[in-house]
XYZ file of C-alpha atoms in Angstrom:
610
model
C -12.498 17.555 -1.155
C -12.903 20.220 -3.435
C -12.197 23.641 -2.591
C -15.473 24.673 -2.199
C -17.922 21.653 -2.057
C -21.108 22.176 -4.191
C -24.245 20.587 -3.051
C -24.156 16.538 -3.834
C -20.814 16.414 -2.567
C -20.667 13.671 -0.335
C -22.061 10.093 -0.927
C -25.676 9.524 0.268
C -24.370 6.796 2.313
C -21.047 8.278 3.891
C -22.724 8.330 7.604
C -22.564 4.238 7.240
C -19.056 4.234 7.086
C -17.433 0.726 6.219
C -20.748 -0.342 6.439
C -21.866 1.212 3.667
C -21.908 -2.167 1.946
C -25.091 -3.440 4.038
C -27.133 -1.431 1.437
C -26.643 -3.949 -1.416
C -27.395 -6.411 0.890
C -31.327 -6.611 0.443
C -31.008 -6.479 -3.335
C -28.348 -9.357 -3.620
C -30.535 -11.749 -1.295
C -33.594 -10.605 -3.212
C -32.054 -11.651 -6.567
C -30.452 -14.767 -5.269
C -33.775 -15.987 -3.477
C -35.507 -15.549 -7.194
C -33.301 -17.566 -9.049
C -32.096 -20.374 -6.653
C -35.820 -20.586 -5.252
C -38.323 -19.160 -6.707
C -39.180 -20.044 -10.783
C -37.820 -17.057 -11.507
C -34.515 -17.982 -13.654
C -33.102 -14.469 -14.830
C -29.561 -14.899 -14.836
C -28.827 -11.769 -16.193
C -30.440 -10.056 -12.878
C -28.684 -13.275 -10.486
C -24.781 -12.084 -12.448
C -25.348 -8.614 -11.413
C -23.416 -9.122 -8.155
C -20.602 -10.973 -9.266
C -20.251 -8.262 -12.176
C -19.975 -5.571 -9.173
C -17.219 -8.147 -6.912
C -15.246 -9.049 -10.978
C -15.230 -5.079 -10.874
C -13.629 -4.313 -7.111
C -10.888 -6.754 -8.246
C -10.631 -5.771 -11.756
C -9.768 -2.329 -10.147
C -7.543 -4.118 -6.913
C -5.496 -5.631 -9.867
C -4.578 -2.040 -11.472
C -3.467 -0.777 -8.239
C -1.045 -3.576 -7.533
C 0.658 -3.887 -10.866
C 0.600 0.031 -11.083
C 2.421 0.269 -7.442
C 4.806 -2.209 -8.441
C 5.651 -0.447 -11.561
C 5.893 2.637 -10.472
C 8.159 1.306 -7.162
C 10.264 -0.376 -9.919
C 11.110 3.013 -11.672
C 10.694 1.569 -15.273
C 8.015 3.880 -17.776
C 7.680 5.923 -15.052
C 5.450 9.391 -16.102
C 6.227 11.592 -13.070
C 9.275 11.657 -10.371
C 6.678 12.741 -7.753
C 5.403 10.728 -5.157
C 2.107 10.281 -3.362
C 1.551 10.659 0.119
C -1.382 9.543 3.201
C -4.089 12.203 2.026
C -4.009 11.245 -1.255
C -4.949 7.597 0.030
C -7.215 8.543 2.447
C -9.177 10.959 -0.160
C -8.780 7.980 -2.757
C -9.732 4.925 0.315
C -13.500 5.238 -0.887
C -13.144 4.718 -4.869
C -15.950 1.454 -4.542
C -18.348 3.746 -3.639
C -19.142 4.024 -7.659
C -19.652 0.130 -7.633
C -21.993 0.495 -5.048
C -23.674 3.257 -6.691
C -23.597 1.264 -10.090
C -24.659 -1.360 -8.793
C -27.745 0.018 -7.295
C -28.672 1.242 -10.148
C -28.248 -1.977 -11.890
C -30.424 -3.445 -9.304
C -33.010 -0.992 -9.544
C -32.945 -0.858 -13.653
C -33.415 -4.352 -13.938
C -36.768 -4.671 -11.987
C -38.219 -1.456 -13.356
C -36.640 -0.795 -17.292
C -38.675 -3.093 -19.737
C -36.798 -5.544 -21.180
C -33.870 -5.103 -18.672
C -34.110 -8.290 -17.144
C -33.796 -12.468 -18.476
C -31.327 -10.572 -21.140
C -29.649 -13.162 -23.198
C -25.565 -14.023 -22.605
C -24.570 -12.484 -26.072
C -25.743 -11.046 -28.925
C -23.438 -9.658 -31.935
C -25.461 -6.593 -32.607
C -25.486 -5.192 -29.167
C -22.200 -5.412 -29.110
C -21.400 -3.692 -31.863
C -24.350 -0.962 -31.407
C -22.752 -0.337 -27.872
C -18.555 0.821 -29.328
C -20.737 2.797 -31.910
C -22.713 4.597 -29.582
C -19.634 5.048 -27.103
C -17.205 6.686 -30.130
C -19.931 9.121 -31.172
C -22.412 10.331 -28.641
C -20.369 9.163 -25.355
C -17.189 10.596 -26.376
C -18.525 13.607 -27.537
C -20.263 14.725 -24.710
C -17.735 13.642 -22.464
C -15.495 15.953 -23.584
C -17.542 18.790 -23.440
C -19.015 17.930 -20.073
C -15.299 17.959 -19.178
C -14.372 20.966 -20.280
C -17.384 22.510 -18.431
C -16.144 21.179 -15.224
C -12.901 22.937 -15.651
C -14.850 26.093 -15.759
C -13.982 27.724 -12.501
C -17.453 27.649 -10.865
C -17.595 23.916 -11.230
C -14.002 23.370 -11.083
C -14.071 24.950 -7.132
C -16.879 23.219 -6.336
C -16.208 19.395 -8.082
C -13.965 18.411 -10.399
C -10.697 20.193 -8.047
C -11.376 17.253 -5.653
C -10.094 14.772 -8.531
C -6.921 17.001 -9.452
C -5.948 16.850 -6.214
C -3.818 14.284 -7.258
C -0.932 15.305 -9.649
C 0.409 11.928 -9.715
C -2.149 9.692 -10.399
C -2.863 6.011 -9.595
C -5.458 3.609 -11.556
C -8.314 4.147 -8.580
C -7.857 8.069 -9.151
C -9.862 7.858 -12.002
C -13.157 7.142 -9.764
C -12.521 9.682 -7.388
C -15.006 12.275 -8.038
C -17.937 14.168 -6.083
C -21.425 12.220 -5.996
C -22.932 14.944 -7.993
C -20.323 13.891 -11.280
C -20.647 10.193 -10.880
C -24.501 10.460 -11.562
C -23.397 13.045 -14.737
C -21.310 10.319 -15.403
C -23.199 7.729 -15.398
C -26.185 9.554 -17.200
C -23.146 9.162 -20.510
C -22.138 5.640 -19.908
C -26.062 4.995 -19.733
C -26.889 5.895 -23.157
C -25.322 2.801 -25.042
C -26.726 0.233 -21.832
C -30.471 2.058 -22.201
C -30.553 1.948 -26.181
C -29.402 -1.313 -26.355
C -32.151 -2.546 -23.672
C -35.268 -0.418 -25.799
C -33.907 -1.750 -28.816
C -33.859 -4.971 -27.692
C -30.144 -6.027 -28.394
C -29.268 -5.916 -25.125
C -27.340 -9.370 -23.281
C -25.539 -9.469 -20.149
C -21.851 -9.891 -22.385
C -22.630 -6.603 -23.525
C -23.469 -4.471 -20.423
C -20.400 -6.537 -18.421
C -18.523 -5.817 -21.286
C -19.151 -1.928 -21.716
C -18.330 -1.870 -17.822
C -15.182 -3.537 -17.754
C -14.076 -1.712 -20.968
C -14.786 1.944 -19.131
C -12.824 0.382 -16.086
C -10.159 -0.855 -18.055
C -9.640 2.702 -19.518
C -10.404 4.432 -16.525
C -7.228 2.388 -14.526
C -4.645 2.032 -17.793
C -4.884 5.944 -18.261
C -4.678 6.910 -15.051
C -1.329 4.575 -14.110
C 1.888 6.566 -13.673
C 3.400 4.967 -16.292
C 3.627 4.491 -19.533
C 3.527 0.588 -21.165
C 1.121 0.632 -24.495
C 3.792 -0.057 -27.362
C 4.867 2.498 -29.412
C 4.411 -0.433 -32.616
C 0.796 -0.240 -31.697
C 0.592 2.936 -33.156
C 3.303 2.202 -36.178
C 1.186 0.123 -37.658
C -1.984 1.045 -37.050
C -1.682 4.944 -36.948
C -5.476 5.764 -36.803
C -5.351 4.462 -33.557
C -3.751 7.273 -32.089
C -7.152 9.133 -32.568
C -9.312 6.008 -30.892
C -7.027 5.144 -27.704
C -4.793 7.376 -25.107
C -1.843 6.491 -23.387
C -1.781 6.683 -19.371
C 1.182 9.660 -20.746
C -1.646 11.500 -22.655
C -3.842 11.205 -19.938
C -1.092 12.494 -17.282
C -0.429 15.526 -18.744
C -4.272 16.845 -18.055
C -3.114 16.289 -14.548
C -0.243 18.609 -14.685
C -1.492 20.730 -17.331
C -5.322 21.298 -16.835
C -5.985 23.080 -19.619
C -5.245 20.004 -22.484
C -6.195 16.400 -22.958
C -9.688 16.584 -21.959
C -10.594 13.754 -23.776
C -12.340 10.133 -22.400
C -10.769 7.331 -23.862
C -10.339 8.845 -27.529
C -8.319 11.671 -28.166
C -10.024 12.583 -31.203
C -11.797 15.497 -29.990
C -8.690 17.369 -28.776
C -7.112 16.874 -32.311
C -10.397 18.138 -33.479
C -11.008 21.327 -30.946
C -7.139 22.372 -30.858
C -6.743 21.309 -27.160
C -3.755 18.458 -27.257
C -1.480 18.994 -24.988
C 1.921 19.670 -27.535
C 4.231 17.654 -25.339
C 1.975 14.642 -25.539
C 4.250 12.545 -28.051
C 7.547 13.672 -26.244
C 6.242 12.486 -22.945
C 5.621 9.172 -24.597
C 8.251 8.302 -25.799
C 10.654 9.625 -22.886
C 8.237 7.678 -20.663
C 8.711 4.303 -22.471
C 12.413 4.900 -23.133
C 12.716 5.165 -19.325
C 15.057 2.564 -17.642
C 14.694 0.894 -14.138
C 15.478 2.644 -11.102
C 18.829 1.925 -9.503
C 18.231 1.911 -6.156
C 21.005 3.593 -3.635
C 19.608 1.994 -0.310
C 17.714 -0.860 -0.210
C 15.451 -2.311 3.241
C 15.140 -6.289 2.778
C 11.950 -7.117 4.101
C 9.692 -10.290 4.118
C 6.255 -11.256 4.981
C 5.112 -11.849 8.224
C 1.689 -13.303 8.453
C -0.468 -14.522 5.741
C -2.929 -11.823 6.067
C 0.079 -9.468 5.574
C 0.244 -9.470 2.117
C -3.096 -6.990 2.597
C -0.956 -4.621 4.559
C 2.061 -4.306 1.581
C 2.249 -1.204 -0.773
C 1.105 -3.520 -3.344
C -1.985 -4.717 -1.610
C -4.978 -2.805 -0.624
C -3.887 1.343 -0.114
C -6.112 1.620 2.712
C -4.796 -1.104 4.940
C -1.343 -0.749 3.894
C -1.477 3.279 5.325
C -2.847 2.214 8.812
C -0.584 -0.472 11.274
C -0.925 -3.511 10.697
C -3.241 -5.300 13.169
C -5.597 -8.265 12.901
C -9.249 -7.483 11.798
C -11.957 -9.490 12.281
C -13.642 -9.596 9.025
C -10.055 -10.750 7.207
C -11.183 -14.429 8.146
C -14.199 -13.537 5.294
C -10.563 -13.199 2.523
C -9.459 -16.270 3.818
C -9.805 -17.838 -0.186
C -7.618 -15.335 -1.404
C -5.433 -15.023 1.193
C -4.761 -19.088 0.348
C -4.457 -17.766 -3.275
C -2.391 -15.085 -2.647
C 0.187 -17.556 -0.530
C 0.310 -20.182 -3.489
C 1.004 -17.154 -5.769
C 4.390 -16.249 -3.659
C 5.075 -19.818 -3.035
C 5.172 -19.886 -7.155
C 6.574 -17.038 -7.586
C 9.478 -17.708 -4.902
C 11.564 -14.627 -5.934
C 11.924 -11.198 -3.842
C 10.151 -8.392 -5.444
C 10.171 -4.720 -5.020
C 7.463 -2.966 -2.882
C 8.074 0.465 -2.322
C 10.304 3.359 -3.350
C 11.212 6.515 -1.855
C 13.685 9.484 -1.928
C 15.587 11.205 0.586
C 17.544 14.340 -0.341
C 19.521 12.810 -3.255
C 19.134 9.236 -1.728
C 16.700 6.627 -4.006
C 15.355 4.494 -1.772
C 13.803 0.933 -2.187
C 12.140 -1.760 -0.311
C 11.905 -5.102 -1.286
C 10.064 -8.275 0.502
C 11.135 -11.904 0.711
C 7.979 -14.138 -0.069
C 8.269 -16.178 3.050
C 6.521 -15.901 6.173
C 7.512 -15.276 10.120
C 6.464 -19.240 10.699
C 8.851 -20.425 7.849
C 11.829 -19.002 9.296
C 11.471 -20.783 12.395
C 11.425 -24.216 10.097
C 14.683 -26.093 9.997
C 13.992 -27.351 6.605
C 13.055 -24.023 4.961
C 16.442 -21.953 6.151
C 18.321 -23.114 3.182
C 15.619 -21.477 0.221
C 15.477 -18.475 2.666
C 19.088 -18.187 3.356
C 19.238 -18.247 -0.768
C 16.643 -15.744 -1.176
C 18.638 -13.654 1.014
C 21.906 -14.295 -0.822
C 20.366 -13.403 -4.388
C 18.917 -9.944 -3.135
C 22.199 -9.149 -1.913
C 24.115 -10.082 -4.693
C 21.401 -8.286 -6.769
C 22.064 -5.273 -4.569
C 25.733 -5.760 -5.411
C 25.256 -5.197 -9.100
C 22.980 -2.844 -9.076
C 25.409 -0.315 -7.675
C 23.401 -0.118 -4.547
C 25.368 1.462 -1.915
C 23.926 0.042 1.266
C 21.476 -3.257 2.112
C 19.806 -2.522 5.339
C 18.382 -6.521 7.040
C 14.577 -6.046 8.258
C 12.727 -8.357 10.329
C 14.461 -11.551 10.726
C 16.620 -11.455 7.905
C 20.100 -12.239 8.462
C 23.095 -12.105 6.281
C 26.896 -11.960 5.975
C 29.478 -9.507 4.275
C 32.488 -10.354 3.423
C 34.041 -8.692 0.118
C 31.087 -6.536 -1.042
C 31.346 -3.030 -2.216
C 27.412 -3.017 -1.241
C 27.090 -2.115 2.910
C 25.089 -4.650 4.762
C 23.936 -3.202 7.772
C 21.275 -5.094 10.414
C 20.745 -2.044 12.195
C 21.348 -2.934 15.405
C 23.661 -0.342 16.786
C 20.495 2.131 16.337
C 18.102 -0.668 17.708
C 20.177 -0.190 20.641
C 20.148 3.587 20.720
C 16.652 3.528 20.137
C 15.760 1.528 23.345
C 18.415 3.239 25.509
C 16.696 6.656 24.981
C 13.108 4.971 25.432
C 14.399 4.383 29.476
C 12.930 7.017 31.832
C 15.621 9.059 32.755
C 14.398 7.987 36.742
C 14.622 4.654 36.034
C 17.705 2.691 38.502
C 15.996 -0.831 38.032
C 15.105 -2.046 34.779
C 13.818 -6.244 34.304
C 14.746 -8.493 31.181
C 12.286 -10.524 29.665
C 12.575 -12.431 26.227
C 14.974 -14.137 24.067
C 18.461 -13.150 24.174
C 19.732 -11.392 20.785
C 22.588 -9.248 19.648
C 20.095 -5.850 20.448
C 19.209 -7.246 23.943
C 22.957 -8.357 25.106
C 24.213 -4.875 24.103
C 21.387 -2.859 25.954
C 21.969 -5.164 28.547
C 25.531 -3.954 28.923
C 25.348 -0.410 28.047
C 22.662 0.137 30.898
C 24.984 -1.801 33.603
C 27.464 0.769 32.335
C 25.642 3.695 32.878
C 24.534 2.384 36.388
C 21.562 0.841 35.874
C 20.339 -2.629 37.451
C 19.148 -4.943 35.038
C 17.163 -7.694 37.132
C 16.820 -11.321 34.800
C 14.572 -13.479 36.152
C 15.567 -16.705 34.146
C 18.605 -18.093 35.022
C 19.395 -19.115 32.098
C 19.432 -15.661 30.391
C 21.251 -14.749 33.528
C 24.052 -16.860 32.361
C 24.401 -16.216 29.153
C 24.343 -12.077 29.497
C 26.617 -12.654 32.250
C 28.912 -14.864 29.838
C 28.626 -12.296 27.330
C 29.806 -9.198 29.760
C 33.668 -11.291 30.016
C 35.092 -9.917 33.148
C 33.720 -6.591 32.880
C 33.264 -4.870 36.568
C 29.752 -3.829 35.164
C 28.358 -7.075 35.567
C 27.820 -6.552 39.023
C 24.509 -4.614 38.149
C 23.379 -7.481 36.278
C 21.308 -9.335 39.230
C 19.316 -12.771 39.070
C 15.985 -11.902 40.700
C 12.478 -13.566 40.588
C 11.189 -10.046 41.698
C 8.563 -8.473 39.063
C 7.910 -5.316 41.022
C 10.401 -3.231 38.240
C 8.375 -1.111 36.715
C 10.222 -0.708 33.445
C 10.275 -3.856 31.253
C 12.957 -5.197 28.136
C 10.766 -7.205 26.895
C 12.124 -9.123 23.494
C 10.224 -11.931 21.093
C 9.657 -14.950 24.097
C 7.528 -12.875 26.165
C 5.034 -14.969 27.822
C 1.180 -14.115 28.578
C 2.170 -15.304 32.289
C 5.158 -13.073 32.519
C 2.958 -10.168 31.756
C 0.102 -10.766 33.818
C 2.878 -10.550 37.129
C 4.038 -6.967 36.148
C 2.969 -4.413 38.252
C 0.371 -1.736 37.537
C 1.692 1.075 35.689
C 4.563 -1.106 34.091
C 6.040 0.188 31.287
C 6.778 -2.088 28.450
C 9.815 -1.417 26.012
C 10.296 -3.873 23.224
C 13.970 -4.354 22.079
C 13.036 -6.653 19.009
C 11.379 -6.234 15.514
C 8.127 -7.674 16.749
C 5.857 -5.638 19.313
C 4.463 -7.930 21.862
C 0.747 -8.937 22.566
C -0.958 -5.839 24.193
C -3.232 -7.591 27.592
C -2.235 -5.176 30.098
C -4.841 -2.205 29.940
C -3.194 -0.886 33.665
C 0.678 -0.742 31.808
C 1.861 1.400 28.787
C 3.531 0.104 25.675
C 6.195 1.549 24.334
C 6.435 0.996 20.510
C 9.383 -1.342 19.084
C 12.587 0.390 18.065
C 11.895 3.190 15.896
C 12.451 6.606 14.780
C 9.685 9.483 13.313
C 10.525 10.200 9.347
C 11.402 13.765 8.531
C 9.053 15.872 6.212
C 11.989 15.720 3.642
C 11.475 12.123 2.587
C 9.359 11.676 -0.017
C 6.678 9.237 -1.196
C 5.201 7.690 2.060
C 2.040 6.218 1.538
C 2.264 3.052 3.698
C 3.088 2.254 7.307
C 6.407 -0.228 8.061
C 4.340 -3.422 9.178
C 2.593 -2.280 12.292
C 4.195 1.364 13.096
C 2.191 4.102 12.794
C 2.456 6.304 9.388
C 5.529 8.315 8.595
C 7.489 6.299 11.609
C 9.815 3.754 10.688
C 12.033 0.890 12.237
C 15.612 1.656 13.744
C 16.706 -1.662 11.234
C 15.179 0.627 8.405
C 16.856 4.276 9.706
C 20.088 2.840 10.366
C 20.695 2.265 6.276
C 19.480 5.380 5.352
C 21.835 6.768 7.774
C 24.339 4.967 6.586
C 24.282 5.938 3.130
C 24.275 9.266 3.734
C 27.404 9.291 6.137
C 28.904 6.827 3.690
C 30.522 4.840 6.791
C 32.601 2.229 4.648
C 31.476 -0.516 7.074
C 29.167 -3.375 7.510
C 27.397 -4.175 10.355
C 25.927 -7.245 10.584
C 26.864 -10.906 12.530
C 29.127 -10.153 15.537
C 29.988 -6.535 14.686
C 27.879 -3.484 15.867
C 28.834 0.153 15.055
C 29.406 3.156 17.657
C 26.083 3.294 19.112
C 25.876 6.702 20.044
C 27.699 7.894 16.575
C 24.917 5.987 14.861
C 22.360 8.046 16.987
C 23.748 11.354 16.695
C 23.635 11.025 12.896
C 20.404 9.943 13.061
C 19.530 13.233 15.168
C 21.218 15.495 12.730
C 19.341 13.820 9.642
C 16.103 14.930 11.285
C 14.686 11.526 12.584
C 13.330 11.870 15.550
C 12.594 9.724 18.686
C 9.397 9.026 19.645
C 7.697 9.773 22.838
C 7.475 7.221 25.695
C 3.747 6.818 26.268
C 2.818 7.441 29.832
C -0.653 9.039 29.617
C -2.429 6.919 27.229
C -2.516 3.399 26.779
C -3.936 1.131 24.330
């Protein structure tokens, strides 16, 4: 929002909400009816909707590749990060389609000669770049340097540099009162070319993805267009900008005010004089060599929505099922052959604590194929290669996420599952009233130690299988503190373990009030609206770290797993151990360092539910 809103601020249709889609509803069934069933065969007018969908993912596409660039490290413009307001104030950048579209729509029944266009013509092609280098350019630039004038500026144009580091969708991001400006310039080639009678439906798609080409490429935060471009072809310099160029009006202000074609600030004195420095240091810039890296994978197909790399919006709320994803079921089956092809872990996120780089990367394989026999051995080999990859990199510690697994023996690089601070996590989740505790759910490394540490401290654990029973029991030796470890069919406890396992049944017995704490990496199925759930093991960021745009799978922003904490707290102690298969680090050391890093616990709920 700008810092003080000027009238037109807001979209017209911002009270819909996400269902501000609905309003192109009438026009695409109106156009569809008239050329599938009525004799009215205007293709141009029927395309007009998939040019507006070829548009959302045209822009979808920038925003991946860009986050995965940037996460990488390589070309990177600026060290800064983004964090959840910029999202949120960038989560509505299709409302332009949907005003363009309109428009479109509305153009097409009521400008002569704006509908049956033809596919193609040669001369409206070429009459459209003509008209965009003079006239379109030229006004641009001065409309832009009016915005920056500080009565505008307040009012509009300081809502789109609120973001110093830019992504591809930033470029849309603008008051309701610019985009019609806007689209008043980009107009002028689309209107002359329909009067004039050149006009075809290549043309107008064309000019649109051409301005949203530009738009995303300059706006990216970093730098990729090859410096030969310009060697041998220096003119171009003048008639294309670099996503560099373009970053430096978003630190600077006051230079680079140009569209697409720097031209005009060569002309007008208003280049920014670190603009060829900033290229070249941008393209000369190597990878990022991670010091900590999270190994991650996918969990369910509709996941790949909720990474970094996928959609911004969904990927800074928890992950939870939605009904309408069933509608992106053809690209979810797309985007599933694409990792199945791919088949190779890839980096999804980056961020920086104190001195500490941080990375995440993500295995391309799903919860249900690690629970096939016949798929362990590609997994188990995806796992190997990102830790030997880990290994050369120099990275200092490999923390294991979800249900990754992996051994150490004779690497410099730290693999570390976490599960001391799993542990800690749950202990301090127990109400501090709490004598009886129940088990429920698979037995793991996490669950046998909580298990013992609470018979330790005093506390009755009550198993109600036997066969869990048995094997705790087995795994306590001849420890006195077994004794607190009782077989009981009783489900009156009113503070839960509960692990990956947990049945609907088992839930439905627990008492009102119960109070559900998960000990695994999974959070179970909320049906009790009379219990509380407690949320899986897992610490509150500090302020300090940097670059936190997403939430971890289905944790709430800025709050990430134990699994996650207990490698970034491992780095920065630089304990020269692994953890990982049968060994487990000082629980309450981990936990303490945790503490003094400033991660916090988070609250047990008791007041609200779900």
């Amino acid at each position: 929002m700008a810092s003080r809103p000027g009238i037109l601020t807001d979209w017209p249709w911002k009270p819909l909400g996400s269902f501000k889609h609905v309003i192109l509803v009438p026009w695409v069934i109106h156009n569809t009816y008239s050329f599938m069933v009525k004799d009215e065969k205007d293709l141009s007018g029927f395309l007009i909707f998939p040019v507006l969908l070829w548009r959302a993912l045209h822009n979808q596409l920038w925003i991946s590749l860009s986050r995965y660039r940037t996460a990488k490290g390589n070309n990177r413009i600026i060290d800064r990060g983004i964090e959840f307001d910029q999202v949120d104030r960038e989560s509505s950048w299709d409302d332009q389609i949907l005003f363009n579209g309109i428009l479109m729509y509305v153009g097409s029944k009521t400008i002569p000669g704006a509908s049956h266009l033809p596919m193609w013509r040669l001369d409206g092609v070429i009459l459209t770049a003509l008209i965009h280098m003079g006239p379109v350019e030229f006004l641009y630039y001065w409309l832009h340097r009016l915005l920056h004038h500080h009565y505008l500026y307040s009012r509009y144009h300081s809502h789109h540099h609120s973001s110093i580091v830019t992504e591809p969708i930033t470029s849309v991001i603008h008051p309701f009162a610019e985009h019609i400006s806007y689209f008043t310039l980009f107009a002028i080639p689309l209107i002359t070319t329909i009067t004039t009678g050149t006009a075809s439906a290549a043309s107008l798609a064309g000019y649109l993805t051409y301005i949203d080409l530009m738009n995303n490429m300059g706006h990216c935060n970093f730098e990729f267009i090859p410096k030969w471009l310009f060697t041998i072809s220096p003119p171009l310099k003048y008639l294309m900008y670099t996503p560099s160029f373009h970053s430096l009006h978003h630190t600077q202000f006051r230079t680079n005010y140009s569209l697409f074609m720097p031209i005009y600030d060569y002309i007008y004195g208003t280049v920014d004089s670190s603009s060829d420095t900033l290229y070249e240091n941008s393209l000369r810039r190597p990878e990022e060599a991670p010091d900590v890296v999270h190994l991650t994978h996918l969990t369910t197909p509709d996941s790949i929505y909720h990474l970094r790399l996928g959609l911004a919006h969904m990927a800074s709320t928890p992950q939870k099922s939605k009904w309408y994803m069933w509608l992106m079921w053809p690209v979810t089956m797309w985007t599933m052959m694409l990792t199945w092809i791919y088949g190779r872990t890839f980096v999804v996120e980056r961020n920086r604590f104190h001195k500490l780089r941080l990375q995440t990367w993500t295995i391309p394989k799903y919860n249900v194929q690690y629970n096939l026999q016949w798929q362990k051995v590609s997994i188990n080999a995806l796992i190997e290669e990102a830790v030997l990859e880990a290994e050369e990199k120099g990275v200092k510690v490999l923390s294991l996420g979800l249900l990754n697994q992996a051994s150490a023996s004779r690497l410099k690089t730290k693999v570390v599952d976490g599960s001391s601070l799993a542990v800690a996590a749950v202990l301090n989740s127990i109400p501090k009233a709490a004598t009886q505790v129940l088990h429920r759910g698979n037995i793991s490394k996490v669950a046998s130690a909580v298990v013992l540490n609470l018979c330790q401290r005093g506390i009755q654990v009550a198993v109600p299988s036997e066969d869990d029973y048995k094997k705790l029991k087995k795994s306590f030796g001849i420890r006195s503190d077994r004794n607190n470890l009782i077989l009981s069919k009783s489900y009156s406890i009113k503070t839960w373990l509960v692990g990956d396992g947990l049945k609907e049944e088992d839930q439905k017995k627990a008492a009102e009030g119960t109070l559900f704490i998960p000990f695994s990496q999974f959070p179970p199925k909320k049906l009790r609206r009379d219990c509380f759930y407690h949320s899986i093991p897992a610490m509150a960021a500090p302020a300090s770290l940097e670059n936190v745009d997403s939430c971890e799978n289905w944790l709430p922003r800025r709050v990430m797993s134990a699994w996650r904490v207990a490698g970034i707290v491992h780095a920065l102690e630089g304990w020269d151990e692994h953890e990982c298969g049968y060994t487990m680090s000082d629980i309450d050391k981990v936990w303490q360092a945790s503490i003094q890093h400033g991660f916090k616990p988070l609250a047990v709920a008791t007041h609200s539910k779900f």
